PDB file of C-alpha atoms in Angstrom:
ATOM      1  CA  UNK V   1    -196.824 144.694-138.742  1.00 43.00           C
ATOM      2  CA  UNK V   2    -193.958 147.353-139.126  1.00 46.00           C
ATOM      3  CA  UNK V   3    -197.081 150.276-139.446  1.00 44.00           C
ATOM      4  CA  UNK V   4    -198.880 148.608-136.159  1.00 42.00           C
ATOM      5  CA  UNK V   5    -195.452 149.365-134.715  1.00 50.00           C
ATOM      6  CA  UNK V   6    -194.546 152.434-135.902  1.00 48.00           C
ATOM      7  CA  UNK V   7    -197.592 153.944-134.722  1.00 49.00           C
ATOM      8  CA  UNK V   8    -197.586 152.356-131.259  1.00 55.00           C
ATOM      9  CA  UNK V   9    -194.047 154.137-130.928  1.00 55.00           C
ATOM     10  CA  UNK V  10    -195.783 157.034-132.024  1.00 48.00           C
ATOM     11  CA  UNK V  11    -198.547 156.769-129.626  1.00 61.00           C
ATOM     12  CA  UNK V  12    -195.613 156.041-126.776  1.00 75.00           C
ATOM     13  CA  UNK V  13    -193.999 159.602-128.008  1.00 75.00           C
ATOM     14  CA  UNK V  14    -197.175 161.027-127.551  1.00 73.00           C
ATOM     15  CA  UNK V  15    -198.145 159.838-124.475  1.00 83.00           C
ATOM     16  CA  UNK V  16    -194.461 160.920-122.540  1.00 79.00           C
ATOM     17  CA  UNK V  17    -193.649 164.288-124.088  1.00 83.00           C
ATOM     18  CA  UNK V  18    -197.619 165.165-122.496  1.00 86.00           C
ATOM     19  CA  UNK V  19    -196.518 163.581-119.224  1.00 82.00           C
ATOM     20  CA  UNK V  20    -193.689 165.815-119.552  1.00 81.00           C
ATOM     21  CA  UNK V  21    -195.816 168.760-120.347  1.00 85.00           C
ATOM     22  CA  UNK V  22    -198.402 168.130-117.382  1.00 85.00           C
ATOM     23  CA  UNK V  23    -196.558 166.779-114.654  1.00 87.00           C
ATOM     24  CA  UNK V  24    -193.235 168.359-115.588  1.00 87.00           C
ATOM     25  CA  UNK V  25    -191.750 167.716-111.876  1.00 88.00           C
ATOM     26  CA  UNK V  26    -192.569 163.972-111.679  1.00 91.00           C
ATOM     27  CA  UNK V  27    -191.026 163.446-115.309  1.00 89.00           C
ATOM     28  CA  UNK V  28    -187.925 164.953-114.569  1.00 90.00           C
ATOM     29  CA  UNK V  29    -187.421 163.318-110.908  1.00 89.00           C
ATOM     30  CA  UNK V  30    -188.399 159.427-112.480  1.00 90.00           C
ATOM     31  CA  UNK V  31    -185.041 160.329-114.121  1.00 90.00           C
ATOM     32  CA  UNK V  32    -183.481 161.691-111.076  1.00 90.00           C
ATOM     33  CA  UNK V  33    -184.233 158.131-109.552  1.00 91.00           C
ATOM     34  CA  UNK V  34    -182.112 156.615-112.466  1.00 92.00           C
ATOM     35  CA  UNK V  35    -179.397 159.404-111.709  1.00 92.00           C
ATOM     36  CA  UNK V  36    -179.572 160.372-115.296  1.00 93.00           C
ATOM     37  CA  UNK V  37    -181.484 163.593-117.327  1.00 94.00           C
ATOM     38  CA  UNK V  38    -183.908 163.857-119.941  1.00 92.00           C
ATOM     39  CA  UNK V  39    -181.289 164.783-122.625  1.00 92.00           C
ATOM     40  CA  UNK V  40    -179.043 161.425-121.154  1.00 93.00           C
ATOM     41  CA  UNK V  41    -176.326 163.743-119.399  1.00 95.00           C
ATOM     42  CA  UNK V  42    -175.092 162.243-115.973  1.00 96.00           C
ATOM     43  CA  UNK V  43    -176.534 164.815-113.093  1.00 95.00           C
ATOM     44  CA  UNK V  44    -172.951 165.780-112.834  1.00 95.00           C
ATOM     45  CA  UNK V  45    -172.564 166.635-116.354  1.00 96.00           C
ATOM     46  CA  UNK V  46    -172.338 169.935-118.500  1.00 97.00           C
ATOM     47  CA  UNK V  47    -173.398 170.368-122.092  1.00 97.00           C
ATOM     48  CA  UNK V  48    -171.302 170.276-124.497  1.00 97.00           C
ATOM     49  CA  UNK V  49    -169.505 174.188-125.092  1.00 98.00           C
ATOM     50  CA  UNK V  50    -167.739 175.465-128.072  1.00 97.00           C
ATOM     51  CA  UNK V  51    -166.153 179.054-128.287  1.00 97.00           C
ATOM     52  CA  UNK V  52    -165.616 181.380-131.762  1.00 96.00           C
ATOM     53  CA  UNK V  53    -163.307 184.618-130.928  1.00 97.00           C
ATOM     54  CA  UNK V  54    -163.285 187.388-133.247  1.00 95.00           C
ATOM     55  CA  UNK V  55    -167.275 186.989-133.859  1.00 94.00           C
ATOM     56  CA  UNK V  56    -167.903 190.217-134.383  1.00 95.00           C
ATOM     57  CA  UNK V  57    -165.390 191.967-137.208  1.00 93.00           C
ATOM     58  CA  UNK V  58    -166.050 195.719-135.938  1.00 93.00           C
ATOM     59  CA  UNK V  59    -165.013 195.258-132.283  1.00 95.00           C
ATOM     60  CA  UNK V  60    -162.159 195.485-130.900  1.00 94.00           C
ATOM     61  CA  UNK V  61    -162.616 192.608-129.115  1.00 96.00           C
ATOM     62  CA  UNK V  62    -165.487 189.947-129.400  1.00 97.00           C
ATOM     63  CA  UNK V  63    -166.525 185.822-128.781  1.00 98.00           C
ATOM     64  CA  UNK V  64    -169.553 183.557-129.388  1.00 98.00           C
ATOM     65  CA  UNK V  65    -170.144 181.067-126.343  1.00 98.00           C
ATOM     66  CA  UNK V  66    -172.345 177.975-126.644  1.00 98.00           C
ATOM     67  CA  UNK V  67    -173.198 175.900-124.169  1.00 98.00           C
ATOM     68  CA  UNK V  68    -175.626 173.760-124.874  1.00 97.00           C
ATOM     69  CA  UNK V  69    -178.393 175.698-126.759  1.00 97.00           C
ATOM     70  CA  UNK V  70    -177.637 178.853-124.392  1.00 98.00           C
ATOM     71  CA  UNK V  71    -175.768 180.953-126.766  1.00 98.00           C
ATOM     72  CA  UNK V  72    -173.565 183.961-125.838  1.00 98.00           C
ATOM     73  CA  UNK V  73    -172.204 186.975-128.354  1.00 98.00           C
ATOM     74  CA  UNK V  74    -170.127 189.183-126.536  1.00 98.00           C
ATOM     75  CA  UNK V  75    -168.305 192.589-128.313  1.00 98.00           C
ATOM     76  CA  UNK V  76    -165.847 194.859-126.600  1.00 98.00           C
ATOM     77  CA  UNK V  77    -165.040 198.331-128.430  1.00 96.00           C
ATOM     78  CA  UNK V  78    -162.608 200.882-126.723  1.00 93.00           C
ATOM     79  CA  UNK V  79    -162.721 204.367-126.781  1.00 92.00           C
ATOM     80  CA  UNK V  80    -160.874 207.343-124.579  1.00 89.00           C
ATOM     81  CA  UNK V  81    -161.894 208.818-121.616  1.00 89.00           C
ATOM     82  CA  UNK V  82    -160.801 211.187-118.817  1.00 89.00           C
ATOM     83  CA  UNK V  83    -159.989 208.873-115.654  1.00 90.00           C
ATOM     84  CA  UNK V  84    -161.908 210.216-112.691  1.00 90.00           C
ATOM     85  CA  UNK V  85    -159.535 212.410-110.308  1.00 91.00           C
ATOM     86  CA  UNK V  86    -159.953 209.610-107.538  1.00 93.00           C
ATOM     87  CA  UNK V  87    -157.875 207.190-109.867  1.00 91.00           C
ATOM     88  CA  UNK V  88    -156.055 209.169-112.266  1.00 92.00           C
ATOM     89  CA  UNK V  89    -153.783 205.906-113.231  1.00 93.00           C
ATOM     90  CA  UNK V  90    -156.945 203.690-114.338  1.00 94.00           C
ATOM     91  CA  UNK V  91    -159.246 203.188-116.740  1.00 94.00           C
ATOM     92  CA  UNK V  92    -162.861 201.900-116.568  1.00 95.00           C
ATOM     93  CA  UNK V  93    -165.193 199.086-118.127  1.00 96.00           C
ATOM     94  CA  UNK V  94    -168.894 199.033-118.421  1.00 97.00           C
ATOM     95  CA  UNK V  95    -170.773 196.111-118.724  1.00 97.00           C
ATOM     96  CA  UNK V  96    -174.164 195.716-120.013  1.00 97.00           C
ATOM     97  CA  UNK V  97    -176.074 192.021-120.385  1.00 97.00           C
ATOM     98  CA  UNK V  98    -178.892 191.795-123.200  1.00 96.00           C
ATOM     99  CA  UNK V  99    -181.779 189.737-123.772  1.00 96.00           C
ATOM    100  CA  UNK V 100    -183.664 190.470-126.494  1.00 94.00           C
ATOM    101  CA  UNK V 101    -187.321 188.716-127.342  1.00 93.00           C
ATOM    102  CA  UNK V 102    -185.312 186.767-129.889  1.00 93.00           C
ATOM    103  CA  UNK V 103    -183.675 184.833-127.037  1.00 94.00           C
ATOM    104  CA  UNK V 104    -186.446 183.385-125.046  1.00 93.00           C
ATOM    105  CA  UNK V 105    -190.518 183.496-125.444  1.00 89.00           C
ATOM    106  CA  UNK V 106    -190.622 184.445-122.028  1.00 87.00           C
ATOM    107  CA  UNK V 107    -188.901 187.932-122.590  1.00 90.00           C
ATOM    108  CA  UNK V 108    -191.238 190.059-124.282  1.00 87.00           C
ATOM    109  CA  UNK V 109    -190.883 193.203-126.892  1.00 87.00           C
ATOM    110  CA  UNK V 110    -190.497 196.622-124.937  1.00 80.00           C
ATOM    111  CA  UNK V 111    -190.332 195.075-121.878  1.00 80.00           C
ATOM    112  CA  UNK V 112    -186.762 194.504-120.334  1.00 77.00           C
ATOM    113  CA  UNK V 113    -186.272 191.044-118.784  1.00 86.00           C
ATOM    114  CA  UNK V 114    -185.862 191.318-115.312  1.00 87.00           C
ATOM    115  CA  UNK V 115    -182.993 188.849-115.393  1.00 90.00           C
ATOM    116  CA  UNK V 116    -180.916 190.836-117.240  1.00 94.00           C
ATOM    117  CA  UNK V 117    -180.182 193.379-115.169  1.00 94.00           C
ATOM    118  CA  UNK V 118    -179.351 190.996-112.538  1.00 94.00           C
ATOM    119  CA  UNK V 119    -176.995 189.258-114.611  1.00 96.00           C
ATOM    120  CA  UNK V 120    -175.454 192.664-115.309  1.00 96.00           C
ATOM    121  CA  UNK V 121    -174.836 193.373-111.393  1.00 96.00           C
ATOM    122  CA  UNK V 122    -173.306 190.002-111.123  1.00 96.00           C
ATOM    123  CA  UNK V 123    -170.964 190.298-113.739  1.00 97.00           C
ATOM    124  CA  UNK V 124    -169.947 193.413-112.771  1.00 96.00           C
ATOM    125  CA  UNK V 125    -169.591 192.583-109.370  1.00 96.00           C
ATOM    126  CA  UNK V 126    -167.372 188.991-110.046  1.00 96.00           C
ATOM    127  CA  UNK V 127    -165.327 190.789-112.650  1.00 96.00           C
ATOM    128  CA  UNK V 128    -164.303 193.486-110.798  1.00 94.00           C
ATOM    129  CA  UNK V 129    -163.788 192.027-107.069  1.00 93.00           C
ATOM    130  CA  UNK V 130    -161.696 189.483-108.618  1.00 94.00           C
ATOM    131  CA  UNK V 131    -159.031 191.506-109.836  1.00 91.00           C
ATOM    132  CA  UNK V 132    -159.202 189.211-113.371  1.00 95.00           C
ATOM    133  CA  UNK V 133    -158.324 192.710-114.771  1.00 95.00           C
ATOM    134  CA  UNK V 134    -155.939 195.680-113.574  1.00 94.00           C
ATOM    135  CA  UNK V 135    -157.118 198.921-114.355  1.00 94.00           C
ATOM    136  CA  UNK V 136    -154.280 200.294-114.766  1.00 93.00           C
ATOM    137  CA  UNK V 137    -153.551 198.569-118.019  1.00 92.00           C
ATOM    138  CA  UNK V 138    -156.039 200.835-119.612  1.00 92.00           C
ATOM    139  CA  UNK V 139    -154.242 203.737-118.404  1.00 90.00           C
ATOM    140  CA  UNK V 140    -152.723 206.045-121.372  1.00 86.00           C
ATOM    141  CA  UNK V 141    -151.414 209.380-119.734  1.00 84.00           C
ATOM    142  CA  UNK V 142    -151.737 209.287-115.970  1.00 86.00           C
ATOM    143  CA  UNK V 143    -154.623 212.039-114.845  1.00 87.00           C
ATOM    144  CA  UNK V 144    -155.455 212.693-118.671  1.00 85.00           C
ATOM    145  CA  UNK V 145    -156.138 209.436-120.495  1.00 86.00           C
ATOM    146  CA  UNK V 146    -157.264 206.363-120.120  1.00 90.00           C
ATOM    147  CA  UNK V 147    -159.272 203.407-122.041  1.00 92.00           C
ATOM    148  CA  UNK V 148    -162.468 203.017-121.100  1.00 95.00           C
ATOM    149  CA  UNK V 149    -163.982 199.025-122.479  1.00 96.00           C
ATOM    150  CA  UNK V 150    -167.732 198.767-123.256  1.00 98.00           C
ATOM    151  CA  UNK V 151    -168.356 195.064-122.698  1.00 98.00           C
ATOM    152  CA  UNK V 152    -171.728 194.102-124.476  1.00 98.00           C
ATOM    153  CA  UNK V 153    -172.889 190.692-124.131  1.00 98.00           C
ATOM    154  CA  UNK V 154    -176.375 189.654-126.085  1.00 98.00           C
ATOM    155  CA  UNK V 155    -178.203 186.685-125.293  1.00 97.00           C
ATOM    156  CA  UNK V 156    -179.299 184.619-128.583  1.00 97.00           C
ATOM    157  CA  UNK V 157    -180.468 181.333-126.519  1.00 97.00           C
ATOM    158  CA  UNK V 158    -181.348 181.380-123.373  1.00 96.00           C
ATOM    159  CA  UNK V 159    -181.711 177.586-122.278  1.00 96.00           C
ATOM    160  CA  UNK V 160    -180.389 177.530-118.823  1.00 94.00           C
ATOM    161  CA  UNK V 161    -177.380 178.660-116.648  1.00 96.00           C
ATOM    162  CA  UNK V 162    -177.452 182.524-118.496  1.00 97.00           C
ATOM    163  CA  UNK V 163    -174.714 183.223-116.003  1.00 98.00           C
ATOM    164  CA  UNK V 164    -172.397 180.804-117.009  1.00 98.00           C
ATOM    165  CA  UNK V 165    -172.109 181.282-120.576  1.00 98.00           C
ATOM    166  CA  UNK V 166    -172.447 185.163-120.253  1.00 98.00           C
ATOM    167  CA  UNK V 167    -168.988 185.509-118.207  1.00 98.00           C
ATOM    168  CA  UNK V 168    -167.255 182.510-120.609  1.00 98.00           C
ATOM    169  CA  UNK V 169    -168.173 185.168-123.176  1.00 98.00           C
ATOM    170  CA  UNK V 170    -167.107 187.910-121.336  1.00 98.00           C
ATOM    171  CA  UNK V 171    -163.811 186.319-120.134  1.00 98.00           C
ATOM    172  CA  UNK V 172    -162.586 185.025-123.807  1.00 97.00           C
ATOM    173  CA  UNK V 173    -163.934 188.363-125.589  1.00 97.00           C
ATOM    174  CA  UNK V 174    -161.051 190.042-122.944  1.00 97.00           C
ATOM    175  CA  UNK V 175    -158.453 187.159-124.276  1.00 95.00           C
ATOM    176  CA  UNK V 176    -159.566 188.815-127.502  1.00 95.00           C
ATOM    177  CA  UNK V 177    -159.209 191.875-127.098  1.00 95.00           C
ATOM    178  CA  UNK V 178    -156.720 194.138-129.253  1.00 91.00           C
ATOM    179  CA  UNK V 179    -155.992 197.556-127.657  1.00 89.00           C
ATOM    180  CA  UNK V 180    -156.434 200.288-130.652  1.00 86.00           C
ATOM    181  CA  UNK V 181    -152.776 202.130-131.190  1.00 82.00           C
ATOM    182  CA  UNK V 182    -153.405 205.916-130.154  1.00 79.00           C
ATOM    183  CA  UNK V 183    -151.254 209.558-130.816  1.00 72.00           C
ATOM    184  CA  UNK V 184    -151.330 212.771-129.610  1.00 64.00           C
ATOM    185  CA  UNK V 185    -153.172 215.279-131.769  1.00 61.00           C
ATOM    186  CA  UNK V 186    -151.910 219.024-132.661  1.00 52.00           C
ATOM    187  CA  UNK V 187    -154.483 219.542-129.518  1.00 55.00           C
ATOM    188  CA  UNK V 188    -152.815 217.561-126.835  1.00 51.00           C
ATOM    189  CA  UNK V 189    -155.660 215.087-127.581  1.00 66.00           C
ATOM    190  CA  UNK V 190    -155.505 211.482-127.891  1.00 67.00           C
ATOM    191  CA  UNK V 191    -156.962 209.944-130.670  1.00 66.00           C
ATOM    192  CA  UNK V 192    -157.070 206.700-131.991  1.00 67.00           C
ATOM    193  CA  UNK V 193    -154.765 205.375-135.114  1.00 66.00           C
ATOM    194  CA  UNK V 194    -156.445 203.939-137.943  1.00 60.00           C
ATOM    195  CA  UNK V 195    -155.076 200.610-139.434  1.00 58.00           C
ATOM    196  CA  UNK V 196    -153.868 202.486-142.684  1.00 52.00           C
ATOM    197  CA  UNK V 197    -151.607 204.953-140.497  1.00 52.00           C
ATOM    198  CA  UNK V 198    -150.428 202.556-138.228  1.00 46.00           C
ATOM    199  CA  UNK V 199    -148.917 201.103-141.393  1.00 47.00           C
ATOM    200  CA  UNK V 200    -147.627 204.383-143.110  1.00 47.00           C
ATOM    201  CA  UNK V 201    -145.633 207.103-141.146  1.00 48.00           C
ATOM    202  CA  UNK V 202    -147.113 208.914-138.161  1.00 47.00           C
ATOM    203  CA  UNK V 203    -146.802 213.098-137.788  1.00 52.00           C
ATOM    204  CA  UNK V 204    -146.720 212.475-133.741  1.00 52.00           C
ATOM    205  CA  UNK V 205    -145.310 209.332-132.052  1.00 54.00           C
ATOM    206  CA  UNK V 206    -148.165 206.909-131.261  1.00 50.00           C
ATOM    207  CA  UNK V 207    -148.377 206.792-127.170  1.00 55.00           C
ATOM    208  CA  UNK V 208    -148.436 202.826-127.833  1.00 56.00           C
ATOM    209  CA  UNK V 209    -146.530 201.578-130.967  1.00 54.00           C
ATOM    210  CA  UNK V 210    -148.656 198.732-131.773  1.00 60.00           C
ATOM    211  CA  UNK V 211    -151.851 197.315-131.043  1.00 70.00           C
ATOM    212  CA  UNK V 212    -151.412 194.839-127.715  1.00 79.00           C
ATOM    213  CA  UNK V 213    -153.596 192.299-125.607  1.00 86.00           C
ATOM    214  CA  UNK V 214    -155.126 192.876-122.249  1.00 90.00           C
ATOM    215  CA  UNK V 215    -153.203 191.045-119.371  1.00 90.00           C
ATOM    216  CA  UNK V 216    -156.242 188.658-117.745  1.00 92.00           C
ATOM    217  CA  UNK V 217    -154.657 187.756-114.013  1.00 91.00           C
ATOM    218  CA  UNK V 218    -156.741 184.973-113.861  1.00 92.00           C
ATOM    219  CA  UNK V 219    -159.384 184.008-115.809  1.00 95.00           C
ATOM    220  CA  UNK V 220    -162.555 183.344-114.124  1.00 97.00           C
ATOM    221  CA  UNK V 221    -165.017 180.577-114.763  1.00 98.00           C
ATOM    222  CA  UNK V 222    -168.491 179.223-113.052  1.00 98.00           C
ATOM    223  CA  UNK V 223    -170.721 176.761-112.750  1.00 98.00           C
ATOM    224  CA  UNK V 224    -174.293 177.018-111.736  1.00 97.00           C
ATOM    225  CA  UNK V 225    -175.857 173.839-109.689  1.00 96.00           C
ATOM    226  CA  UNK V 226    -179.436 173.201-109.553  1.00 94.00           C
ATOM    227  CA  UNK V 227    -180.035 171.401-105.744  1.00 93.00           C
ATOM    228  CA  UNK V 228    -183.290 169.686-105.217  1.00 91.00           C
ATOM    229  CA  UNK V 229    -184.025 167.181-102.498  1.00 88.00           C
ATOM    230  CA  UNK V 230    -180.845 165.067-102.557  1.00 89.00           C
ATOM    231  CA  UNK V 231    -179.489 165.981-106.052  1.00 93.00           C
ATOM    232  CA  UNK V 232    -177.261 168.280-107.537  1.00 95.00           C
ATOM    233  CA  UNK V 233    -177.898 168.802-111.250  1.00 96.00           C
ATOM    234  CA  UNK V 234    -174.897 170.459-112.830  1.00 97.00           C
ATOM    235  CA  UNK V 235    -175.147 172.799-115.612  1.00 98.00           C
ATOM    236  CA  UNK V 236    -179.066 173.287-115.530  1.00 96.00           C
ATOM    237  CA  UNK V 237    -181.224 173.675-118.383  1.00 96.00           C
ATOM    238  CA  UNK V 238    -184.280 176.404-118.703  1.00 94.00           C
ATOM    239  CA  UNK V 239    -186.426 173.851-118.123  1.00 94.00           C
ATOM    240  CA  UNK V 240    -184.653 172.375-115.093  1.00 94.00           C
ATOM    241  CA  UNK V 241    -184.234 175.547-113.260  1.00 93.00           C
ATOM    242  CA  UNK V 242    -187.870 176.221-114.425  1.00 91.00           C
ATOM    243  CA  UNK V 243    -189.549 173.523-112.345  1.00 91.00           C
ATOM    244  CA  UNK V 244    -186.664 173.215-109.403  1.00 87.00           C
ATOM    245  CA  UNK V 245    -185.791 176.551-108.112  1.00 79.00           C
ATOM    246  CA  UNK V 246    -182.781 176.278-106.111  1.00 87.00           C
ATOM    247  CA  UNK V 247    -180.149 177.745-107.655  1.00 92.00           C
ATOM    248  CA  UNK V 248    -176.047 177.848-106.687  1.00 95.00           C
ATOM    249  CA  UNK V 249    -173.776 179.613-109.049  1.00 96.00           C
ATOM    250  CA  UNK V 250    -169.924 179.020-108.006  1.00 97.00           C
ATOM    251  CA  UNK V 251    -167.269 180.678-109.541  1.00 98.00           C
ATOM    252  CA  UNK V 252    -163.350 179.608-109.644  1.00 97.00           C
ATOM    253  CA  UNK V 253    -160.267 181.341-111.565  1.00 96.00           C
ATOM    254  CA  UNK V 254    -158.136 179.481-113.247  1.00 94.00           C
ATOM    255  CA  UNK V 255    -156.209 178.406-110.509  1.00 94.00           C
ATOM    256  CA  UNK V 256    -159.055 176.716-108.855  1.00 95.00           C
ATOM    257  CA  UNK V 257    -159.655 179.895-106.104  1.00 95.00           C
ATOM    258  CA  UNK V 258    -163.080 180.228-104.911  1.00 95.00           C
ATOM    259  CA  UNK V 259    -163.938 183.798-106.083  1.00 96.00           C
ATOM    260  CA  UNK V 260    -167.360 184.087-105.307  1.00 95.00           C
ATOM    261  CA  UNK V 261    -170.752 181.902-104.531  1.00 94.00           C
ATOM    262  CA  UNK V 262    -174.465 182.888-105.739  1.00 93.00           C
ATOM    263  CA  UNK V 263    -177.568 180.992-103.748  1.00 89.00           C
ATOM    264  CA  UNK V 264    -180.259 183.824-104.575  1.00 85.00           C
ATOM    265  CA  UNK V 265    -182.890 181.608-102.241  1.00 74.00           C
ATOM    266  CA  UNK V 266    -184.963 178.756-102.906  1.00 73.00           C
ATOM    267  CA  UNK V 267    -186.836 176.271-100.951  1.00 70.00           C
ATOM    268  CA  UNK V 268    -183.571 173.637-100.370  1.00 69.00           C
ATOM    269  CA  UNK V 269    -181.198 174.388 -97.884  1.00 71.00           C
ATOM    270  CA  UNK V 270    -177.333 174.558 -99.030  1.00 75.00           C
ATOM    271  CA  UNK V 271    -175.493 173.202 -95.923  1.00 85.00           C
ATOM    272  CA  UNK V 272    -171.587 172.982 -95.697  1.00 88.00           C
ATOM    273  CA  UNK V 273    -171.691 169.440 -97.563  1.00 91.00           C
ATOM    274  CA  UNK V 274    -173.437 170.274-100.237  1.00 91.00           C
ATOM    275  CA  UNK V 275    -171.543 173.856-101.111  1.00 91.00           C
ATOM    276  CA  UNK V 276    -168.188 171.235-101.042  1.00 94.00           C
ATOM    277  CA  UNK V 277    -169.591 169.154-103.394  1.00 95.00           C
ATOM    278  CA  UNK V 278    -170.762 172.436-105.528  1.00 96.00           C
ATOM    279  CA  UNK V 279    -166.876 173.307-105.367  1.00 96.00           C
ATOM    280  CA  UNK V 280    -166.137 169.970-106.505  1.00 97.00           C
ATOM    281  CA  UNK V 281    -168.126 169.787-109.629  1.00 97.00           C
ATOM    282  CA  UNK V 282    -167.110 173.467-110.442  1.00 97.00           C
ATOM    283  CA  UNK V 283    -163.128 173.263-110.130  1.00 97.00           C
ATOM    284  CA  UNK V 284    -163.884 169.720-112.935  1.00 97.00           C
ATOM    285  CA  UNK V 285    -165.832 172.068-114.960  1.00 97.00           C
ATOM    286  CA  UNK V 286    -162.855 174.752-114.965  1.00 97.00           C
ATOM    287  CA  UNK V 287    -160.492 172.110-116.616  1.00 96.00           C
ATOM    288  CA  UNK V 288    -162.854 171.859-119.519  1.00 97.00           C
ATOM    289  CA  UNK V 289    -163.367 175.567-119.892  1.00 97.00           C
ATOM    290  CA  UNK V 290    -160.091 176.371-119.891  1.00 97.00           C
ATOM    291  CA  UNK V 291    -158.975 173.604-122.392  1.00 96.00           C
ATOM    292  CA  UNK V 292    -162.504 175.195-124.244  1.00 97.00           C
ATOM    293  CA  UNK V 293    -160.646 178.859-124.533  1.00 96.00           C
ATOM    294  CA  UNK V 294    -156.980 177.547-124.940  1.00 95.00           C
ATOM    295  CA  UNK V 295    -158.203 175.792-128.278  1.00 95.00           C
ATOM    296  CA  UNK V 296    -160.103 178.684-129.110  1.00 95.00           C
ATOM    297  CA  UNK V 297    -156.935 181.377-128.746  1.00 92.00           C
ATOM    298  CA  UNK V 298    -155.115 178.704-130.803  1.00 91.00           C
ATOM    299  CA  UNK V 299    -157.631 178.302-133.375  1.00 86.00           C
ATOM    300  CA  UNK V 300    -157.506 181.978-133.866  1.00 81.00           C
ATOM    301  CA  UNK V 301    -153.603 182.259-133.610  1.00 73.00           C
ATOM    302  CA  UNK V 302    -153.708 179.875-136.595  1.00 61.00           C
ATOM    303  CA  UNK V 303    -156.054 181.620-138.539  1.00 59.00           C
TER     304      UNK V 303
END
């Protein structure tokens, strides 16, 4: 009797996951008429997110970012530069998004996702119109040096909402971040201290005395909303915003400010209601992020 079960079960398995794989839409919006998701979240709910800083040892600054299965590794290394003569005082960051074939078997090998590049833009863009980061803190000697932060970010997982996890990554790699100590040379050059001078005794007096962390204004976080017909589904996977295609990215610092909204099309309209209740979901999500980074920082302060 327990075998004649078992392999009706079986048979049941069977019979939804190639429902699923047929009539992906209808599978998904049965579910959507019990207000819950195929992995059991609420449609309000994110996956579950953990943060590692210090992921990678050679970097100056670095974090892995999970949120669900979309994983995040993000590195920061420093190195000097000549600040441009229209802002003498300020340094510079450069941001570059990755997605490797290893990620996702849509990207393919030699062939650069188109996402990423988009991603890229958008980080840049939300990074540096918020003001999360004053350039002037990478300044070293007005007009002659300044830091200049290569912010890498690979994608290891892509499973949904790329965005979101990408700039959690990018925002507690900065809350990593140690600024290298630096000297003047017999040149006039700067040049960056290694860890056994630092500790010994310096021919020139280092320009900064010890190796310090990056003031972040305010931190910014975001959470993208899949809309379709009356629902918003929060925190989207790859499958989700593979069959439902309207997409709304909002992003909040960490006092709850609207910074910037992302609706790149799609066949549902976003009225005034809808954007609110975007907003709404968003500043929740923002309490669990930053309670997600402040355990983090305190992990690695303990450590």
């Amino acid at each position: 009797m327990a075998a004649v079960n078992g392999s009706s079960d079986l048979s049941s398995e069977m019979e939804v996951d190639a429902f699923r794989r047929l009539f992906p839409l209808r599978y998904h919006e049965y579910h959507l008429l019990k207000s819950v998701r195929p992995d059991a979240r609420k449609l309000g709910s994110a996956r579950d997110t953990t943060l590692a800083l210090g992921a990678v040892a050679s970097a100056d600054g670095s974090a892995l970012a999970k949120i669900g299965s979309t994983t995040m590794l993000a590195a920061i290394k420093m190195e000097v530069m000549t600040p441009t003569v229209e802002c003498p005082d300020e340094g510079s960051i450069a941001i570059e998004f990755h997605m490797p074939p290893i990620c996702s078997p849509l990207v393919r090998p030699g062939r650069p996702a188109e996402a990423a590049e988009v991603i890229s833009k958008q980080l840049s863009d939300t990074i540096f119109s918020s003001g999360m980061i004053d350039l002037k803190e990478l300044c070293l000697v007005g007009g002659k040096a300044a830091w200049m932060a290569y912010l890498d970010i690979y994608c290891l997982d892509a499973d949904g909402a790329l965005f979101d996890a990408a700039l959690l990554s990018a925002v507690a790699a900065f809350s990593h971040l140690n600024i290298p100590v630096v000297s003047l040379n017999d040149d006039g050059r700067i040049v960056i201290v290694s860890e056994d001078n630092v500790r010994g005794k310096l021919e020139k007096e280092p320009v900064n005395k010890e190796k310090r962390k990056l003031k972040l204004n305010s931190p910014l976080f975001s959470l993208t909303c899949i809309l379709h017909k009356n629902y918003i589904l929060a925190d989207p996977t790859a499958e989700e915003e593979s069959i439902m295609e309207t997409v709304v990215t909002v992003v909040l610092d960490s006092s709850y400010q609207l910074v910037s909204l992302y609706k790149p099309g799609g066949p549902v309209l976003a009225h005034t209601s809808v954007i609110q209740d975007c907003v709404a979901l968003a500043r929740r999500r923002v309490k669990e992020l930053q309670n997600v980074l402040n355990e983090a920082i305190s992990d690695m302060e303990v450590d």
